[in-house]
């Protein structure tokens, strides 16, 4: 519950949005009608009406049940995918399962993504497959995300600090759960090219890059630490509030890995989404703004998504792109710090 409150209190990274470094080139002669722009994509073994995932954010406390119901209704209405928050709470307290399973009740046709942390997978050892399958069964999921949250954990007063064997654990999960898609999901610090290579080799079905630019879990954990008088971790949370690889950078580099990429981290508008798709993302993840809309009004998430998808369609129209595949071929300009990031990463890789 604390995490939700801090996220809604706008615990965002403080630097300017990295999406401002990406410019899409205007096409004065689109040669298509706005209504002809098609947002549909095939992802995670299903057809989606639009390339959007409502990010896994909440569950495990009484307030979450209604919020997940509202988010799921929005996903169902607009034909997009949805994740739930970490299901660790319900594994430890089965009476909380309804705060997650409500998503399937409200969205019988939606692609749902279960969610468990790499820390729990590692701690479970040989019992990890059973735990992961329990998460999937809890919400009748179509895929499962294993979230990678080292930045959050190192600040969190009660955090897990041992990630040894994480790559092998992910590979074992992918083998055990096959053919169910297993997604590696960063939570705000991005995926470096070398990490992308390791995740692809481990058999991940998709990568949720979770880059810097949106909600800062280091800042959230720092604020929680401050509340209990842990000055050391509160200071660390401040220092690491802007830690990580900007979302446009990690999106562009991860897109070369050969598996579907979900661009998440600071995607606030349909224009941001179009930029992410132009950089090679298969889908975009949206979090804080749609959650805020759901909190404020029972149908707020549905209305927010409607506007977001209209912004995306309009931006695609203005680039002359009839679908997502065409948008990936549309000209774009990369400026500022993002250009420097990409140039230096490419130089380091010898590209």
Short mmCIF file of C-alpha atoms in Angstrom, two decimals:
data_model
loop_
_atom_site.label_atom_id
_atom_site.label_comp_id
_atom_site.label_asym_id
_atom_site.label_seq_id
_atom_site.Cartn_x
_atom_site.Cartn_y
_atom_site.Cartn_z
CA UNK A 1 0.00 0.00 0.00
CA UNK A 2 2.86 2.41 0.80
CA UNK A 3 4.36 1.87 -2.65
CA UNK A 4 1.05 2.82 -4.28
CA UNK A 5 0.73 5.98 -2.22
CA UNK A 6 4.26 7.11 -3.01
CA UNK A 7 3.83 6.33 -6.73
CA UNK A 8 0.65 8.38 -6.84
CA UNK A 9 2.48 11.18 -5.03
CA UNK A 10 4.54 11.59 -8.22
CA UNK A 11 7.78 9.89 -7.18
CA UNK A 12 9.21 10.46 -10.63
CA UNK A 13 12.76 10.97 -11.83
CA UNK A 14 13.67 14.64 -11.77
CA UNK A 15 15.48 15.03 -15.08
CA UNK A 16 13.64 16.29 -18.19
CA UNK A 17 11.75 13.60 -20.10
CA UNK A 18 14.20 11.71 -22.32
CA UNK A 19 11.46 11.43 -24.95
CA UNK A 20 12.10 15.10 -25.79
CA UNK A 21 15.34 13.95 -27.47
CA UNK A 22 13.37 11.96 -30.05
CA UNK A 23 11.78 13.83 -32.96
CA UNK A 24 9.55 12.18 -35.53
CA UNK A 25 9.69 13.75 -38.98
CA UNK A 26 6.44 15.33 -40.15
CA UNK A 27 4.91 14.05 -43.39
CA UNK A 28 2.86 16.77 -45.11
CA UNK A 29 1.46 14.22 -47.57
CA UNK A 30 0.40 11.22 -45.47
CA UNK A 31 -1.55 9.61 -48.37
CA UNK A 32 -3.96 7.95 -45.94
CA UNK A 33 -6.96 8.80 -43.80
CA UNK A 34 -6.72 9.04 -40.03
CA UNK A 35 -9.32 6.26 -39.78
CA UNK A 36 -7.04 4.03 -41.87
CA UNK A 37 -4.30 4.02 -39.22
CA UNK A 38 -4.22 0.52 -37.72
CA UNK A 39 -2.88 0.10 -34.18
CA UNK A 40 -3.17 -3.69 -33.91
CA UNK A 41 -0.16 -5.89 -33.23
CA UNK A 42 0.52 -9.54 -32.56
CA UNK A 43 2.41 -9.98 -29.30
CA UNK A 44 2.77 -12.61 -26.56
CA UNK A 45 0.99 -15.08 -28.80
CA UNK A 46 -2.16 -12.96 -29.13
CA UNK A 47 -3.67 -10.24 -31.28
CA UNK A 48 -3.96 -6.90 -29.50
CA UNK A 49 -6.09 -3.99 -30.70
CA UNK A 50 -3.27 -1.59 -29.78
CA UNK A 51 0.41 -1.99 -28.80
CA UNK A 52 -0.08 -1.12 -25.15
CA UNK A 53 0.43 -2.86 -21.81
CA UNK A 54 -1.04 -1.42 -18.63
CA UNK A 55 1.98 -1.96 -16.42
CA UNK A 56 1.87 -4.30 -13.43
CA UNK A 57 1.49 -1.91 -10.52
CA UNK A 58 -0.80 -3.05 -7.75
CA UNK A 59 -2.30 -5.92 -5.76
CA UNK A 60 -2.03 -7.42 -2.32
CA UNK A 61 -3.98 -4.84 -0.29
CA UNK A 62 -7.70 -4.06 0.00
CA UNK A 63 -7.61 -0.92 -2.15
CA UNK A 64 -5.93 -2.80 -4.98
CA UNK A 65 -8.94 -4.99 -5.76
CA UNK A 66 -11.05 -2.10 -7.02
CA UNK A 67 -8.10 -0.47 -8.80
CA UNK A 68 -7.24 -3.68 -10.65
CA UNK A 69 -10.92 -4.05 -11.57
CA UNK A 70 -10.93 -0.55 -13.08
CA UNK A 71 -7.66 -1.08 -14.94
CA UNK A 72 -8.82 -4.45 -16.25
CA UNK A 73 -12.07 -2.95 -17.53
CA UNK A 74 -10.04 -0.37 -19.42
CA UNK A 75 -7.80 -3.08 -20.90
CA UNK A 76 -10.81 -5.13 -21.94
CA UNK A 77 -12.58 -2.18 -23.54
CA UNK A 78 -9.58 -1.08 -25.58
CA UNK A 79 -8.09 -4.49 -26.41
CA UNK A 80 -4.72 -3.91 -24.74
CA UNK A 81 -2.68 -6.10 -22.39
CA UNK A 82 -2.42 -5.69 -18.63
CA UNK A 83 -0.03 -6.77 -15.91
CA UNK A 84 -0.68 -7.05 -12.19
CA UNK A 85 1.64 -6.03 -9.40
CA UNK A 86 3.99 -8.43 -7.66
CA UNK A 87 2.00 -11.45 -6.48
CA UNK A 88 4.35 -12.19 -3.60
CA UNK A 89 1.76 -10.90 -1.11
CA UNK A 90 -0.87 -13.41 -2.25
CA UNK A 91 1.61 -16.29 -2.21
CA UNK A 92 2.30 -15.48 1.44
CA UNK A 93 -1.33 -14.64 2.29
CA UNK A 94 -3.76 -16.52 0.01
CA UNK A 95 -6.69 -14.44 1.20
CA UNK A 96 -5.25 -11.57 -0.88
CA UNK A 97 -5.50 -13.51 -4.16
CA UNK A 98 -8.79 -11.81 -5.04
CA UNK A 99 -7.00 -8.47 -5.33
CA UNK A 100 -5.22 -9.94 -8.35
CA UNK A 101 -7.74 -12.44 -9.77
CA UNK A 102 -10.30 -9.66 -10.11
CA UNK A 103 -8.40 -8.64 -13.25
CA UNK A 104 -9.46 -11.81 -15.08
CA UNK A 105 -13.02 -11.47 -13.82
CA UNK A 106 -13.23 -7.93 -15.22
CA UNK A 107 -11.30 -8.69 -18.42
CA UNK A 108 -12.08 -12.20 -19.66
CA UNK A 109 -10.52 -11.61 -23.10
CA UNK A 110 -7.53 -9.48 -22.15
CA UNK A 111 -3.91 -10.65 -22.32
CA UNK A 112 -2.96 -10.76 -18.64
CA UNK A 113 0.60 -10.88 -17.34
CA UNK A 114 1.40 -12.41 -13.95
CA UNK A 115 4.29 -10.96 -11.95
CA UNK A 116 6.89 -12.14 -9.44
CA UNK A 117 10.27 -10.74 -8.45
CA UNK A 118 13.60 -12.35 -9.26
CA UNK A 119 14.39 -12.21 -5.54
CA UNK A 120 11.49 -14.52 -4.75
CA UNK A 121 12.44 -16.84 -7.63
CA UNK A 122 15.99 -17.12 -6.28
CA UNK A 123 14.89 -17.66 -2.69
CA UNK A 124 12.45 -20.38 -3.77
CA UNK A 125 15.21 -22.47 -5.34
CA UNK A 126 13.75 -25.80 -6.53
CA UNK A 127 10.27 -24.57 -5.57
CA UNK A 128 10.43 -21.66 -8.02
CA UNK A 129 8.47 -23.39 -10.77
CA UNK A 130 5.59 -24.11 -8.40
CA UNK A 131 5.51 -20.48 -7.25
CA UNK A 132 5.54 -19.14 -10.80
CA UNK A 133 2.77 -21.50 -11.86
CA UNK A 134 0.73 -20.46 -8.84
CA UNK A 135 1.01 -16.83 -9.97
CA UNK A 136 -0.12 -17.77 -13.46
CA UNK A 137 -3.06 -19.82 -12.20
CA UNK A 138 -4.11 -17.10 -9.76
CA UNK A 139 -5.12 -14.77 -12.59
CA UNK A 140 -5.37 -17.26 -15.47
CA UNK A 141 -2.44 -15.41 -17.04
CA UNK A 142 -1.29 -15.53 -20.66
CA UNK A 143 2.33 -14.73 -19.71
CA UNK A 144 4.43 -14.05 -16.64
CA UNK A 145 6.90 -11.26 -15.94
CA UNK A 146 9.83 -11.77 -13.60
CA UNK A 147 10.76 -8.31 -12.43
CA UNK A 148 14.37 -7.23 -11.99
CA UNK A 149 14.56 -4.54 -9.33
CA UNK A 150 18.10 -4.38 -7.99
CA UNK A 151 17.97 -0.58 -7.65
CA UNK A 152 14.82 -0.74 -5.54
CA UNK A 153 16.09 -3.62 -3.42
CA UNK A 154 19.43 -2.01 -2.60
CA UNK A 155 17.62 1.02 -1.14
CA UNK A 156 14.73 -0.85 0.50
CA UNK A 157 15.29 -1.30 4.23
CA UNK A 158 14.09 -4.93 4.03
CA UNK A 159 15.40 -5.48 0.49
CA UNK A 160 16.94 -8.57 -1.11
CA UNK A 161 20.61 -7.96 -1.80
CA UNK A 162 21.70 -11.28 -3.31
CA UNK A 163 21.05 -11.64 -7.05
CA UNK A 164 23.71 -14.33 -7.62
CA UNK A 165 22.43 -16.94 -10.06
CA UNK A 166 19.69 -14.69 -11.47
CA UNK A 167 20.42 -15.45 -15.13
CA UNK A 168 20.41 -19.20 -14.54
CA UNK A 169 17.15 -18.92 -12.55
CA UNK A 170 15.50 -17.07 -15.43
CA UNK A 171 16.70 -19.68 -17.92
CA UNK A 172 15.33 -22.46 -15.72
CA UNK A 173 11.98 -20.65 -15.47
CA UNK A 174 11.78 -20.24 -19.24
CA UNK A 175 12.45 -23.94 -19.77
CA UNK A 176 10.02 -25.07 -17.07
CA UNK A 177 7.14 -22.85 -18.16
CA UNK A 178 7.52 -23.26 -21.92
CA UNK A 179 5.49 -22.51 -24.04
CA UNK A 180 4.12 -19.85 -21.67
CA UNK A 181 5.87 -16.54 -22.46
CA UNK A 182 8.29 -15.43 -19.75
CA UNK A 183 9.12 -11.71 -19.74
CA UNK A 184 12.13 -10.14 -18.05
CA UNK A 185 10.88 -6.84 -16.63
CA UNK A 186 13.12 -4.06 -15.36
CA UNK A 187 11.46 -1.61 -13.00
CA UNK A 188 13.01 1.76 -13.76
CA UNK A 189 16.74 1.42 -14.42
CA UNK A 190 16.78 -0.08 -17.93
CA UNK A 191 18.56 -2.97 -19.62
CA UNK A 192 22.12 -2.53 -20.88
CA UNK A 193 23.06 -4.21 -24.19
CA UNK A 194 25.12 -6.92 -22.49
CA UNK A 195 22.24 -7.72 -20.13
CA UNK A 196 19.89 -7.90 -23.12
CA UNK A 197 22.18 -10.50 -24.70
CA UNK A 198 22.16 -12.59 -21.52
CA UNK A 199 18.37 -12.40 -21.22
CA UNK A 200 17.85 -13.45 -24.82
CA UNK A 201 20.27 -16.36 -24.36
CA UNK A 202 18.33 -17.32 -21.22
CA UNK A 203 15.22 -17.80 -23.34
CA UNK A 204 13.14 -14.77 -22.44
CA UNK A 205 10.10 -14.40 -24.68
CA UNK A 206 10.07 -10.60 -24.38
CA UNK A 207 11.89 -7.80 -22.58
CA UNK A 208 10.17 -5.01 -20.66
CA UNK A 209 13.01 -2.51 -20.58
CA UNK A 210 11.65 -0.39 -17.71
CA UNK A 211 14.04 2.49 -18.30
CA UNK A 212 14.76 5.71 -16.43
CA UNK A 213 12.26 8.47 -17.01
CA UNK A 214 9.17 7.53 -15.06
CA UNK A 215 8.45 6.35 -11.52
CA UNK A 216 11.61 6.06 -9.43
CA UNK A 217 11.41 3.12 -7.04
CA UNK A 218 14.69 4.24 -5.50
CA UNK A 219 12.99 7.51 -4.58
CA UNK A 220 9.97 5.61 -3.22
CA UNK A 221 12.15 3.36 -1.06
CA UNK A 222 14.19 6.35 0.09
CA UNK A 223 10.99 8.07 1.23
CA UNK A 224 9.88 4.90 3.06
CA UNK A 225 13.30 4.71 4.73
CA UNK A 226 13.04 8.32 5.84
CA UNK A 227 9.70 7.58 7.51
CA UNK A 228 11.31 4.98 9.77
CA UNK A 229 14.41 7.06 10.48
CA UNK A 230 16.82 5.08 8.28
CA UNK A 231 18.92 8.06 7.22
CA UNK A 232 21.51 5.96 5.35
CA UNK A 233 18.99 4.43 2.98
CA UNK A 234 17.00 7.66 2.72
CA UNK A 235 20.16 9.37 1.44
CA UNK A 236 20.86 6.47 -0.93
CA UNK A 237 17.32 6.77 -2.32
CA UNK A 238 17.96 10.45 -3.09
CA UNK A 239 21.30 9.66 -4.74
CA UNK A 240 19.81 6.89 -6.91
CA UNK A 241 16.52 8.61 -7.75
CA UNK A 242 17.76 9.24 -11.31
CA UNK A 243 19.86 6.07 -11.64
CA UNK A 244 19.66 4.05 -14.80
CA UNK A 245 19.52 4.01 -18.58
CA UNK A 246 17.00 6.39 -20.19
CA UNK A 247 14.03 4.58 -21.68
CA UNK A 248 14.61 5.67 -25.31
CA UNK A 249 18.20 4.42 -25.10
CA UNK A 250 17.38 1.03 -23.62
CA UNK A 251 14.45 0.66 -26.03
CA UNK A 252 16.59 1.29 -29.11
CA UNK A 253 19.39 -1.03 -28.00
CA UNK A 254 17.12 -3.82 -26.73
CA UNK A 255 15.21 -3.79 -30.02
CA UNK A 256 18.32 -5.25 -31.66
CA UNK A 257 18.12 -8.34 -29.45
CA UNK A 258 15.69 -10.21 -31.65
CA UNK A 259 12.82 -10.61 -29.15
CA UNK A 260 9.77 -8.36 -28.61
CA UNK A 261 10.42 -5.25 -26.53
CA UNK A 262 8.02 -3.41 -24.24
CA UNK A 263 9.10 0.22 -23.83
CA UNK A 264 8.16 1.38 -20.33
CA UNK A 265 9.40 4.22 -18.19
CA UNK A 266 8.03 7.73 -18.58
CA UNK A 267 5.66 6.99 -21.47
CA UNK A 268 3.07 9.65 -20.68
CA UNK A 269 1.43 10.45 -24.03
CA UNK A 270 0.56 8.84 -27.32
CA UNK A 271 3.35 10.91 -28.88
CA UNK A 272 5.84 9.29 -26.48
CA UNK A 273 4.40 5.91 -27.47
CA UNK A 274 4.88 6.63 -31.16
CA UNK A 275 8.50 7.57 -30.53
CA UNK A 276 9.09 4.31 -28.64
CA UNK A 277 7.54 2.24 -31.42
CA UNK A 278 9.61 4.11 -34.00
CA UNK A 279 12.72 3.12 -32.03
CA UNK A 280 11.79 -0.54 -32.39
CA UNK A 281 9.48 -1.34 -29.48
CA UNK A 282 6.76 -3.91 -30.06
CA UNK A 283 4.55 -2.45 -27.32
CA UNK A 284 4.65 0.38 -24.80
CA UNK A 285 3.96 0.12 -21.08
CA UNK A 286 1.95 2.80 -19.29
CA UNK A 287 1.84 3.11 -15.54
CA UNK A 288 1.46 6.11 -13.26
CA UNK A 289 -0.90 8.26 -15.38
CA UNK A 290 -3.41 5.49 -16.05
CA UNK A 291 -3.24 4.41 -12.40
CA UNK A 292 -3.88 8.01 -11.32
CA UNK A 293 -6.86 8.17 -13.65
CA UNK A 294 -8.22 4.93 -12.17
CA UNK A 295 -7.87 6.29 -8.64
CA UNK A 296 -9.71 9.49 -9.46
CA UNK A 297 -12.72 8.02 -11.25
CA UNK A 298 -14.28 4.54 -11.75
CA UNK A 299 -14.08 5.02 -15.53
CA UNK A 300 -11.03 7.28 -15.55
CA UNK A 301 -8.65 4.63 -16.85
CA UNK A 302 -10.94 3.87 -19.80
CA UNK A 303 -11.14 7.56 -20.74
CA UNK A 304 -7.41 8.09 -20.27
CA UNK A 305 -6.59 5.17 -22.58
CA UNK A 306 -9.06 6.43 -25.17
CA UNK A 307 -7.22 9.75 -25.31
CA UNK A 308 -3.80 8.09 -25.28
CA UNK A 309 -4.69 5.85 -28.23
CA UNK A 310 -6.10 8.80 -30.18
CA UNK A 311 -2.82 10.67 -29.62
CA UNK A 312 -0.89 7.65 -30.88
CA UNK A 313 -3.08 7.28 -33.96
CA UNK A 314 -2.82 10.99 -34.76
CA UNK A 315 0.98 10.93 -34.43
CA UNK A 316 1.21 7.92 -36.73
CA UNK A 317 -1.00 9.71 -39.25
CA UNK A 318 1.32 12.74 -39.20
CA UNK A 319 4.30 10.52 -40.01
CA UNK A 320 2.44 8.84 -42.88
CA UNK A 321 2.43 5.50 -41.02
CA UNK A 322 -0.56 3.24 -41.61
CA UNK A 323 0.48 0.71 -38.96
CA UNK A 324 3.17 -0.01 -36.38
CA UNK A 325 5.45 -1.71 -38.91
CA UNK A 326 5.35 1.42 -41.09
CA UNK A 327 6.06 3.61 -38.07
CA UNK A 328 9.26 1.68 -37.41
CA UNK A 329 10.40 2.63 -40.92
CA UNK A 330 9.46 6.30 -40.52
CA UNK A 331 12.31 8.82 -40.36
CA UNK A 332 13.28 10.12 -36.94
CA UNK A 333 15.93 12.37 -35.43
CA UNK A 334 17.73 11.55 -32.17
CA UNK A 335 19.14 14.54 -30.30
CA UNK A 336 20.94 15.53 -27.11
CA UNK A 337 21.87 13.15 -24.33
CA UNK A 338 20.07 10.24 -26.01
CA UNK A 339 22.27 10.59 -29.09
CA UNK A 340 25.37 10.68 -26.89
CA UNK A 341 24.22 7.59 -24.99
CA UNK A 342 23.63 5.65 -28.19
CA UNK A 343 26.88 6.76 -29.82
CA UNK A 344 28.99 5.83 -26.82
CA UNK A 345 27.27 2.50 -26.27
CA UNK A 346 27.77 1.63 -29.93
CA UNK A 347 31.43 2.63 -29.70
CA UNK A 348 31.88 0.46 -26.61
CA UNK A 349 30.33 -2.48 -28.44
CA UNK A 350 32.52 -1.89 -31.50
CA UNK A 351 29.55 -1.36 -33.79
#
